[in-house]
PDB file of C-alpha atoms in Angstrom:
ATOM      1  CA  MET A   6     -30.863 216.888 -13.023  1.00 74.00           C
ATOM      2  CA  GLY A   7     -30.406 214.331 -10.243  1.00 88.00           C
ATOM      3  CA  LYS A   8     -33.425 212.837  -8.530  1.00 96.00           C
ATOM      4  CA  ILE A   9     -33.564 213.455  -4.767  1.00 97.00           C
ATOM      5  CA  ILE A  10     -35.027 210.660  -2.653  1.00 98.00           C
ATOM      6  CA  ALA A  11     -35.475 210.897   1.129  1.00 97.00           C
ATOM      7  CA  LEU A  12     -35.548 207.781   3.297  1.00 97.00           C
ATOM      8  CA  ALA A  13     -37.840 208.517   6.198  1.00 94.00           C
ATOM      9  CA  ASN A  14     -39.583 206.858   9.115  1.00 91.00           C
ATOM     10  CA  GLN A  15     -39.567 208.300  12.626  1.00 86.00           C
ATOM     11  CA  LYS A  16     -39.518 204.755  13.972  1.00 84.00           C
ATOM     12  CA  GLY A  17     -35.941 203.666  14.667  1.00 84.00           C
ATOM     13  CA  GLY A  18     -34.380 200.396  13.567  1.00 83.00           C
ATOM     14  CA  VAL A  19     -36.470 199.910  10.431  1.00 88.00           C
ATOM     15  CA  GLY A  20     -33.567 199.900   7.968  1.00 89.00           C
ATOM     16  CA  LYS A  21     -33.329 203.527   6.795  1.00 92.00           C
ATOM     17  CA  THR A  22     -29.551 203.823   7.060  1.00 94.00           C
ATOM     18  CA  THR A  23     -28.971 200.238   5.895  1.00 95.00           C
ATOM     19  CA  THR A  24     -31.057 201.042   2.832  1.00 96.00           C
ATOM     20  CA  ALA A  25     -29.376 204.405   2.206  1.00 96.00           C
ATOM     21  CA  ILE A  26     -25.912 202.803   2.283  1.00 95.00           C
ATOM     22  CA  ASN A  27     -26.690 199.690   0.277  1.00 96.00           C
ATOM     23  CA  LEU A  28     -29.082 201.139  -2.269  1.00 97.00           C
ATOM     24  CA  ALA A  29     -26.537 203.895  -2.957  1.00 97.00           C
ATOM     25  CA  ALA A  30     -23.683 201.401  -3.332  1.00 96.00           C
ATOM     26  CA  SER A  31     -25.788 199.176  -5.606  1.00 96.00           C
ATOM     27  CA  LEU A  32     -26.691 202.120  -7.847  1.00 97.00           C
ATOM     28  CA  ALA A  33     -23.012 203.114  -7.961  1.00 96.00           C
ATOM     29  CA  VAL A  34     -22.001 199.569  -8.938  1.00 95.00           C
ATOM     30  CA  LEU A  35     -24.561 199.821 -11.740  1.00 95.00           C
ATOM     31  CA  GLU A  36     -22.581 202.879 -12.916  1.00 94.00           C
ATOM     32  CA  TYR A  37     -24.816 205.688 -11.686  1.00 96.00           C
ATOM     33  CA  LYS A  38     -23.339 208.702  -9.942  1.00 97.00           C
ATOM     34  CA  VAL A  39     -24.787 208.774  -6.430  1.00 97.00           C
ATOM     35  CA  LEU A  40     -24.611 211.057  -3.396  1.00 97.00           C
ATOM     36  CA  VAL A  41     -25.665 210.028   0.105  1.00 97.00           C
ATOM     37  CA  VAL A  42     -26.698 212.989   2.245  1.00 97.00           C
ATOM     38  CA  ASP A  43     -26.354 211.976   5.888  1.00 96.00           C
ATOM     39  CA  ALA A  44     -29.034 214.015   7.677  1.00 94.00           C
ATOM     40  CA  ASP A  45     -28.864 211.982  10.889  1.00 93.00           C
ATOM     41  CA  PRO A  46     -26.703 213.222  13.828  1.00 92.00           C
ATOM     42  CA  GLN A  47     -25.722 209.602  14.535  1.00 92.00           C
ATOM     43  CA  ALA A  48     -23.724 209.740  11.275  1.00 93.00           C
ATOM     44  CA  ASN A  49     -24.110 205.992  10.707  1.00 93.00           C
ATOM     45  CA  ALA A  50     -24.431 206.373   6.933  1.00 94.00           C
ATOM     46  CA  THR A  51     -21.150 208.302   6.925  1.00 95.00           C
ATOM     47  CA  SER A  52     -19.199 205.712   8.926  1.00 93.00           C
ATOM     48  CA  GLY A  53     -20.981 202.828   7.199  1.00 93.00           C
ATOM     49  CA  LEU A  54     -19.533 203.968   3.880  1.00 92.00           C
ATOM     50  CA  GLY A  55     -15.974 203.892   5.181  1.00 91.00           C
ATOM     51  CA  ILE A  56     -15.567 207.541   6.228  1.00 92.00           C
ATOM     52  CA  ASP A  57     -13.591 207.936   9.467  1.00 90.00           C
ATOM     53  CA  LEU A  58     -15.622 210.387  11.558  1.00 89.00           C
ATOM     54  CA  ARG A  59     -12.471 211.481  13.430  1.00 89.00           C
ATOM     55  CA  ASN A  60     -10.929 212.859  10.248  1.00 89.00           C
ATOM     56  CA  ILE A  61     -13.881 214.948   9.055  1.00 93.00           C
ATOM     57  CA  GLU A  62     -13.324 218.699   9.261  1.00 91.00           C
ATOM     58  CA  THR A  63     -16.623 219.977   7.825  1.00 95.00           C
ATOM     59  CA  THR A  64     -20.057 218.354   7.630  1.00 95.00           C
ATOM     60  CA  ILE A  65     -23.647 219.001   6.614  1.00 95.00           C
ATOM     61  CA  TYR A  66     -23.903 221.030   9.835  1.00 94.00           C
ATOM     62  CA  ASP A  67     -21.493 223.612   8.379  1.00 94.00           C
ATOM     63  CA  CYS A  68     -23.556 223.778   5.186  1.00 95.00           C
ATOM     64  CA  ILE A  69     -26.757 224.395   7.148  1.00 94.00           C
ATOM     65  CA  ILE A  70     -25.497 226.784   9.839  1.00 93.00           C
ATOM     66  CA  GLU A  71     -22.422 228.440   8.297  1.00 93.00           C
ATOM     67  CA  GLY A  72     -23.478 228.385   4.642  1.00 93.00           C
ATOM     68  CA  THR A  73     -20.412 226.336   3.652  1.00 95.00           C
ATOM     69  CA  ASP A  74     -20.410 225.271  -0.009  1.00 96.00           C
ATOM     70  CA  PRO A  75     -21.439 221.565  -0.091  1.00 96.00           C
ATOM     71  CA  LYS A  76     -18.851 220.930  -2.831  1.00 96.00           C
ATOM     72  CA  LYS A  77     -16.156 221.611  -0.220  1.00 96.00           C
ATOM     73  CA  VAL A  78     -17.710 219.175   2.247  1.00 96.00           C
ATOM     74  CA  ILE A  79     -18.580 216.165   0.056  1.00 97.00           C
ATOM     75  CA  LEU A  80     -16.246 213.181   0.420  1.00 96.00           C
ATOM     76  CA  LYS A  81     -15.591 210.252  -1.903  1.00 94.00           C
ATOM     77  CA  ALA A  82     -16.647 206.853  -0.597  1.00 92.00           C
ATOM     78  CA  GLU A  83     -14.660 203.678  -1.273  1.00 87.00           C
ATOM     79  CA  VAL A  84     -17.157 202.599  -3.949  1.00 89.00           C
ATOM     80  CA  GLU A  85     -16.460 204.341  -7.239  1.00 90.00           C
ATOM     81  CA  GLN A  86     -19.209 206.765  -8.358  1.00 94.00           C
ATOM     82  CA  LEU A  87     -20.395 207.139  -4.738  1.00 96.00           C
ATOM     83  CA  SER A  88     -19.943 210.249  -2.569  1.00 96.00           C
ATOM     84  CA  VAL A  89     -21.130 211.320   0.889  1.00 97.00           C
ATOM     85  CA  LEU A  90     -22.202 214.623   2.383  1.00 97.00           C
ATOM     86  CA  PRO A  91     -21.156 213.625   5.916  1.00 96.00           C
ATOM     87  CA  SER A  92     -22.903 214.203   9.209  1.00 93.00           C
ATOM     88  CA  HIS A  93     -21.728 214.800  12.773  1.00 86.00           C
ATOM     89  CA  ILE A  94     -23.209 214.762  16.272  1.00 86.00           C
ATOM     90  CA  ASP A  95     -23.227 218.603  16.042  1.00 81.00           C
ATOM     91  CA  LEU A  96     -26.309 218.238  13.842  1.00 84.00           C
ATOM     92  CA  VAL A  97     -28.310 217.615  17.029  1.00 85.00           C
ATOM     93  CA  GLY A  98     -28.061 221.320  17.835  1.00 84.00           C
ATOM     94  CA  ALA A  99     -28.773 222.500  14.300  1.00 86.00           C
ATOM     95  CA  GLU A 100     -32.548 222.363  14.724  1.00 85.00           C
ATOM     96  CA  ILE A 101     -32.396 224.844  17.608  1.00 88.00           C
ATOM     97  CA  GLU A 102     -30.046 227.127  15.658  1.00 92.00           C
ATOM     98  CA  MET A 103     -32.372 227.012  12.642  1.00 89.00           C
ATOM     99  CA  ILE A 104     -35.471 228.198  14.503  1.00 87.00           C
ATOM    100  CA  ASN A 105     -35.002 231.881  13.656  1.00 88.00           C
ATOM    101  CA  MET A 106     -33.673 231.301  10.135  1.00 88.00           C
ATOM    102  CA  HIS A 107     -35.493 232.799   7.175  1.00 89.00           C
ATOM    103  CA  GLU A 108     -37.335 230.037   5.261  1.00 91.00           C
ATOM    104  CA  ARG A 109     -35.883 227.488   7.669  1.00 94.00           C
ATOM    105  CA  GLU A 110     -37.737 224.582   6.005  1.00 94.00           C
ATOM    106  CA  TYR A 111     -35.955 225.225   2.694  1.00 96.00           C
ATOM    107  CA  VAL A 112     -32.336 225.314   3.900  1.00 95.00           C
ATOM    108  CA  LEU A 113     -31.420 221.809   2.695  1.00 96.00           C
ATOM    109  CA  LYS A 114     -33.254 222.311  -0.598  1.00 96.00           C
ATOM    110  CA  LYS A 115     -31.108 225.374  -1.308  1.00 96.00           C
ATOM    111  CA  ILE A 116     -27.937 223.461  -0.394  1.00 96.00           C
ATOM    112  CA  LEU A 117     -28.759 220.542  -2.684  1.00 97.00           C
ATOM    113  CA  SER A 118     -29.831 222.801  -5.554  1.00 95.00           C
ATOM    114  CA  LYS A 119     -26.146 223.735  -5.913  1.00 95.00           C
ATOM    115  CA  ILE A 120     -25.063 220.148  -6.576  1.00 96.00           C
ATOM    116  CA  ARG A 121     -28.035 218.095  -7.788  1.00 95.00           C
ATOM    117  CA  ASN A 122     -27.004 218.420 -11.445  1.00 95.00           C
ATOM    118  CA  GLU A 123     -23.763 216.575 -10.673  1.00 96.00           C
ATOM    119  CA  TYR A 124     -25.475 213.331  -9.632  1.00 97.00           C
ATOM    120  CA  ASP A 125     -27.949 210.861 -11.091  1.00 97.00           C
ATOM    121  CA  ILE A 126     -29.515 210.137  -7.705  1.00 97.00           C
ATOM    122  CA  ILE A 127     -29.211 211.789  -4.286  1.00 97.00           C
ATOM    123  CA  LEU A 128     -30.367 209.757  -1.264  1.00 98.00           C
ATOM    124  CA  ILE A 129     -31.068 211.562   2.026  1.00 97.00           C
ATOM    125  CA  ASP A 130     -30.779 209.403   5.142  1.00 96.00           C
ATOM    126  CA  CYS A 131     -33.156 210.986   7.670  1.00 94.00           C
ATOM    127  CA  SER A 132     -32.953 210.673  11.439  1.00 90.00           C
ATOM    128  CA  PRO A 133     -35.587 208.661  13.350  1.00 88.00           C
ATOM    129  CA  SER A 134     -37.645 211.757  14.154  1.00 85.00           C
ATOM    130  CA  LEU A 135     -40.011 214.184  12.487  1.00 83.00           C
ATOM    131  CA  GLY A 136     -38.006 217.262  13.488  1.00 88.00           C
ATOM    132  CA  LEU A 137     -36.915 220.246  11.422  1.00 92.00           C
ATOM    133  CA  ILE A 138     -34.024 218.426   9.696  1.00 93.00           C
ATOM    134  CA  THR A 139     -36.403 215.696   8.482  1.00 93.00           C
ATOM    135  CA  VAL A 140     -38.882 218.373   7.378  1.00 94.00           C
ATOM    136  CA  ASN A 141     -35.990 219.942   5.423  1.00 95.00           C
ATOM    137  CA  ALA A 142     -35.183 216.583   3.831  1.00 96.00           C
ATOM    138  CA  LEU A 143     -38.784 216.020   2.732  1.00 96.00           C
ATOM    139  CA  THR A 144     -39.028 219.589   1.448  1.00 97.00           C
ATOM    140  CA  ALA A 145     -35.861 219.060  -0.620  1.00 96.00           C
ATOM    141  CA  ALA A 146     -36.862 215.633  -1.954  1.00 97.00           C
ATOM    142  CA  ASP A 147     -38.702 214.668  -5.116  1.00 97.00           C
ATOM    143  CA  THR A 148     -39.886 211.415  -3.567  1.00 97.00           C
ATOM    144  CA  VAL A 149     -39.707 209.463  -0.321  1.00 97.00           C
ATOM    145  CA  ILE A 150     -38.920 205.818   0.416  1.00 97.00           C
ATOM    146  CA  ILE A 151     -40.487 204.537   3.639  1.00 95.00           C
ATOM    147  CA  PRO A 152     -38.832 201.388   5.040  1.00 95.00           C
ATOM    148  CA  VAL A 153     -41.268 199.184   6.982  1.00 92.00           C
ATOM    149  CA  GLN A 154     -39.903 196.280   8.991  1.00 90.00           C
ATOM    150  CA  CYS A 155     -41.703 192.923   8.794  1.00 88.00           C
ATOM    151  CA  GLU A 156     -42.184 192.757  12.549  1.00 85.00           C
ATOM    152  CA  TYR A 157     -44.858 193.338  15.162  1.00 79.00           C
ATOM    153  CA  PHE A 158     -46.003 196.984  15.392  1.00 81.00           C
ATOM    154  CA  ALA A 159     -44.688 197.544  11.839  1.00 79.00           C
ATOM    155  CA  LEU A 160     -47.442 200.009  11.020  1.00 81.00           C
ATOM    156  CA  GLU A 161     -47.361 201.698  14.414  1.00 79.00           C
ATOM    157  CA  GLY A 162     -46.657 205.412  14.018  1.00 78.00           C
ATOM    158  CA  LEU A 163     -46.829 205.203  10.226  1.00 87.00           C
ATOM    159  CA  GLY A 164     -49.991 207.325  10.229  1.00 86.00           C
ATOM    160  CA  LYS A 165     -48.086 210.162  11.890  1.00 87.00           C
ATOM    161  CA  LEU A 166     -45.390 210.029   9.203  1.00 89.00           C
ATOM    162  CA  LEU A 167     -47.947 209.946   6.395  1.00 93.00           C
ATOM    163  CA  ASN A 168     -49.710 212.940   7.945  1.00 91.00           C
ATOM    164  CA  THR A 169     -46.378 214.822   8.167  1.00 91.00           C
ATOM    165  CA  ILE A 170     -45.720 214.069   4.482  1.00 93.00           C
ATOM    166  CA  LYS A 171     -49.229 215.331   3.655  1.00 94.00           C
ATOM    167  CA  ILE A 172     -48.575 218.581   5.576  1.00 94.00           C
ATOM    168  CA  ILE A 173     -45.182 219.094   3.875  1.00 94.00           C
ATOM    169  CA  LYS A 174     -46.763 218.433   0.479  1.00 95.00           C
ATOM    170  CA  GLY A 175     -49.429 221.024   1.265  1.00 96.00           C
ATOM    171  CA  ARG A 176     -47.170 223.723   2.702  1.00 95.00           C
ATOM    172  CA  PHE A 177     -43.637 223.355   1.401  1.00 96.00           C
ATOM    173  CA  ASN A 178     -43.266 220.798  -1.382  1.00 97.00           C
ATOM    174  CA  PRO A 179     -46.358 220.263  -3.568  1.00 97.00           C
ATOM    175  CA  ASN A 180     -44.394 217.955  -5.904  1.00 95.00           C
ATOM    176  CA  LEU A 181     -43.406 215.454  -3.188  1.00 96.00           C
ATOM    177  CA  GLU A 182     -44.484 211.920  -4.083  1.00 96.00           C
ATOM    178  CA  TYR A 183     -44.058 208.435  -2.637  1.00 96.00           C
ATOM    179  CA  GLU A 184     -41.222 206.483  -4.260  1.00 97.00           C
ATOM    180  CA  GLY A 185     -42.470 203.469  -2.389  1.00 96.00           C
ATOM    181  CA  PHE A 186     -42.793 201.483   0.811  1.00 96.00           C
ATOM    182  CA  LEU A 187     -39.893 199.071   1.287  1.00 96.00           C
ATOM    183  CA  LEU A 188     -40.417 195.897   3.321  1.00 95.00           C
ATOM    184  CA  THR A 189     -37.298 195.136   5.392  1.00 93.00           C
ATOM    185  CA  MET A 190     -36.069 192.526   7.889  1.00 91.00           C
ATOM    186  CA  TYR A 191     -38.207 189.837   6.286  1.00 91.00           C
ATOM    187  CA  ASP A 192     -37.901 186.294   7.626  1.00 87.00           C
ATOM    188  CA  SER A 193     -39.731 183.735   5.477  1.00 84.00           C
ATOM    189  CA  ARG A 194     -39.776 181.257   8.390  1.00 85.00           C
ATOM    190  CA  LEU A 195     -42.042 183.504  10.444  1.00 83.00           C
ATOM    191  CA  ASN A 196     -45.788 183.689   9.865  1.00 85.00           C
ATOM    192  CA  LEU A 197     -45.655 187.217  11.295  1.00 86.00           C
ATOM    193  CA  SER A 198     -43.347 188.409   8.496  1.00 90.00           C
ATOM    194  CA  ASN A 199     -45.743 187.074   5.877  1.00 89.00           C
ATOM    195  CA  LEU A 200     -48.719 188.673   7.635  1.00 89.00           C
ATOM    196  CA  VAL A 201     -46.980 192.061   7.681  1.00 89.00           C
ATOM    197  CA  VAL A 202     -46.145 191.768   3.966  1.00 91.00           C
ATOM    198  CA  GLU A 203     -49.792 190.979   3.245  1.00 90.00           C
ATOM    199  CA  GLU A 204     -51.029 193.845   5.431  1.00 88.00           C
ATOM    200  CA  VAL A 205     -48.669 196.453   3.922  1.00 91.00           C
ATOM    201  CA  ARG A 206     -49.459 195.352   0.365  1.00 92.00           C
ATOM    202  CA  THR A 207     -53.209 195.503   1.131  1.00 91.00           C
ATOM    203  CA  HIS A 208     -52.869 199.015   2.619  1.00 87.00           C
ATOM    204  CA  PHE A 209     -50.515 200.573   0.055  1.00 91.00           C
ATOM    205  CA  GLN A 210     -50.896 198.296  -2.980  1.00 91.00           C
ATOM    206  CA  ASP A 211     -48.848 199.528  -5.979  1.00 92.00           C
ATOM    207  CA  LEU A 212     -46.802 201.850  -3.759  1.00 94.00           C
ATOM    208  CA  VAL A 213     -44.987 198.850  -2.237  1.00 96.00           C
ATOM    209  CA  PHE A 214     -41.717 197.784  -3.882  1.00 97.00           C
ATOM    210  CA  ASP A 215     -41.720 194.251  -5.290  1.00 96.00           C
ATOM    211  CA  THR A 216     -38.255 193.748  -3.795  1.00 96.00           C
ATOM    212  CA  ILE A 217     -38.266 192.663  -0.154  1.00 94.00           C
ATOM    213  CA  ILE A 218     -35.137 192.990   1.988  1.00 95.00           C
ATOM    214  CA  ALA A 219     -34.614 189.738   3.876  1.00 92.00           C
ATOM    215  CA  ARG A 220     -33.108 189.594   7.345  1.00 89.00           C
ATOM    216  CA  ASN A 221     -29.444 188.874   6.685  1.00 87.00           C
ATOM    217  CA  THR A 222     -26.452 188.706   9.032  1.00 88.00           C
ATOM    218  CA  THR A 223     -24.112 190.185   6.426  1.00 90.00           C
ATOM    219  CA  LEU A 224     -26.228 193.350   6.319  1.00 89.00           C
ATOM    220  CA  SER A 225     -25.558 193.827  10.035  1.00 87.00           C
ATOM    221  CA  VAL A 226     -21.848 192.983   9.878  1.00 92.00           C
ATOM    222  CA  ALA A 227     -20.812 195.023   6.802  1.00 90.00           C
ATOM    223  CA  PRO A 228     -21.190 198.518   8.391  1.00 89.00           C
ATOM    224  CA  SER A 229     -18.839 197.569  11.232  1.00 87.00           C
ATOM    225  CA  HIS A 230     -16.161 197.210   8.549  1.00 90.00           C
ATOM    226  CA  GLY A 231     -17.107 200.555   6.995  1.00 89.00           C
ATOM    227  CA  LYS A 232     -18.423 198.807   3.893  1.00 91.00           C
ATOM    228  CA  SER A 233     -21.667 198.425   2.012  1.00 89.00           C
ATOM    229  CA  VAL A 234     -22.910 194.842   1.828  1.00 91.00           C
ATOM    230  CA  ILE A 235     -22.046 194.637  -1.883  1.00 91.00           C
ATOM    231  CA  ALA A 236     -18.434 195.628  -1.137  1.00 89.00           C
ATOM    232  CA  TYR A 237     -18.240 193.289   1.862  1.00 90.00           C
ATOM    233  CA  ASP A 238     -19.839 190.209   0.288  1.00 91.00           C
ATOM    234  CA  ALA A 239     -21.351 190.629  -3.184  1.00 92.00           C
ATOM    235  CA  THR A 240     -22.762 187.078  -3.129  1.00 92.00           C
ATOM    236  CA  SER A 241     -24.768 187.519   0.078  1.00 92.00           C
ATOM    237  CA  LYS A 242     -28.552 187.581   0.104  1.00 92.00           C
ATOM    238  CA  GLY A 243     -28.485 191.173   1.359  1.00 91.00           C
ATOM    239  CA  ALA A 244     -26.314 192.315  -1.561  1.00 94.00           C
ATOM    240  CA  LEU A 245     -28.591 190.612  -4.090  1.00 96.00           C
ATOM    241  CA  ASN A 246     -31.705 192.114  -2.462  1.00 95.00           C
ATOM    242  CA  TYR A 247     -30.326 195.645  -2.704  1.00 96.00           C
ATOM    243  CA  LEU A 248     -29.115 195.157  -6.271  1.00 96.00           C
ATOM    244  CA  ASN A 249     -32.638 194.055  -7.164  1.00 96.00           C
ATOM    245  CA  LEU A 250     -34.039 197.109  -5.378  1.00 97.00           C
ATOM    246  CA  ALA A 251     -31.655 199.381  -7.305  1.00 97.00           C
ATOM    247  CA  ARG A 252     -32.749 197.836 -10.610  1.00 96.00           C
ATOM    248  CA  GLU A 253     -36.429 198.146  -9.658  1.00 97.00           C
ATOM    249  CA  LEU A 254     -35.933 201.808  -8.723  1.00 97.00           C
ATOM    250  CA  LEU A 255     -34.170 202.535 -12.026  1.00 96.00           C
ATOM    251  CA  GLN A 256     -36.838 200.759 -14.058  1.00 95.00           C
ATOM    252  CA  LYS A 257     -39.615 202.568 -12.205  1.00 93.00           C
ATOM    253  CA  ASN A 258     -37.987 205.913 -13.030  1.00 94.00           C
ATOM    254  CA  LYS A 259     -37.105 204.905 -16.604  1.00 91.00           C
ATOM    255  CA  MET A 260     -33.447 205.480 -15.784  1.00 89.00           C
ATOM    256  CA  THR A 261     -31.989 202.174 -16.914  1.00 83.00           C
ATOM    257  CA  LYS A 262     -29.183 202.268 -19.472  1.00 72.00           C
ATOM    258  CA  ILE A 263     -31.570 200.746 -22.037  1.00 60.00           C
ATOM    259  CA  ASP A 264     -34.138 203.510 -21.403  1.00 51.00           C
ATOM    260  CA  ASN A 265     -31.428 206.133 -21.740  1.00 51.00           C
ATOM    261  CA  LYS A 266     -30.235 204.681 -25.043  1.00 42.00           C
ATOM    262  CA  GLU A 267     -33.806 204.648 -26.348  1.00 39.00           C
ATOM    263  CA  LYS A 268     -34.187 208.320 -25.385  1.00 46.00           C
ATOM    264  CA  GLN A 269     -31.017 209.160 -27.304  1.00 41.00           C
ATOM    265  CA  LEU A 270     -32.374 207.338 -30.387  1.00 36.00           C
TER     266      LEU A 270
END
């Protein structure tokens, strides 16, 4: 059964989509079968993985509102072992259309239950909001990764997100856990970056990933070519950071190939 991980933070520009794209691609390169669920109406994870938005006929919107089988909607990305459940700007209106739905918080969970056995890991890229689609993502997820940028006001609004996660855990998803806090946009030359790292590690301790994602031009450029950073430039600092994150995630979940072999023995 595939593990479902949501990437959430209602603050925009913290690296959610960048992480969804590049962590997924890194896991795929390490020979794990991965699905990216684009739950953001901006559809940046979809386009960032090389899917031409103009050629998409059905999206996650159709799964949510029309009950379309997700297997008919999922598209193959350029990276082998990596697939995408694409998004579309139509998703903006989905929250309004979902208001009168029965068990509206569980819609995405039911959709993903049909396909989770076909993947090792499913990553949900959430929108920068705490609306109904994000609530659905957190209700469907086993764990949540929270990207935190190493910049001023990094922790601003984080309390609201943590409270939302607490509410969802209490009402809809008692098994929801933190996968970890991921420090992003780190610049070793800035004292501020180091202060934020220290502050986040003090606050959240063992919940913070050891891997830190450094600020890297290649990470910004790769999506404009419809590629993950590892496909665009595998030697870049950004690619190495996300490969390290993928390995750390696998080790934390005892999903490495070595662990799997030991289980078989």
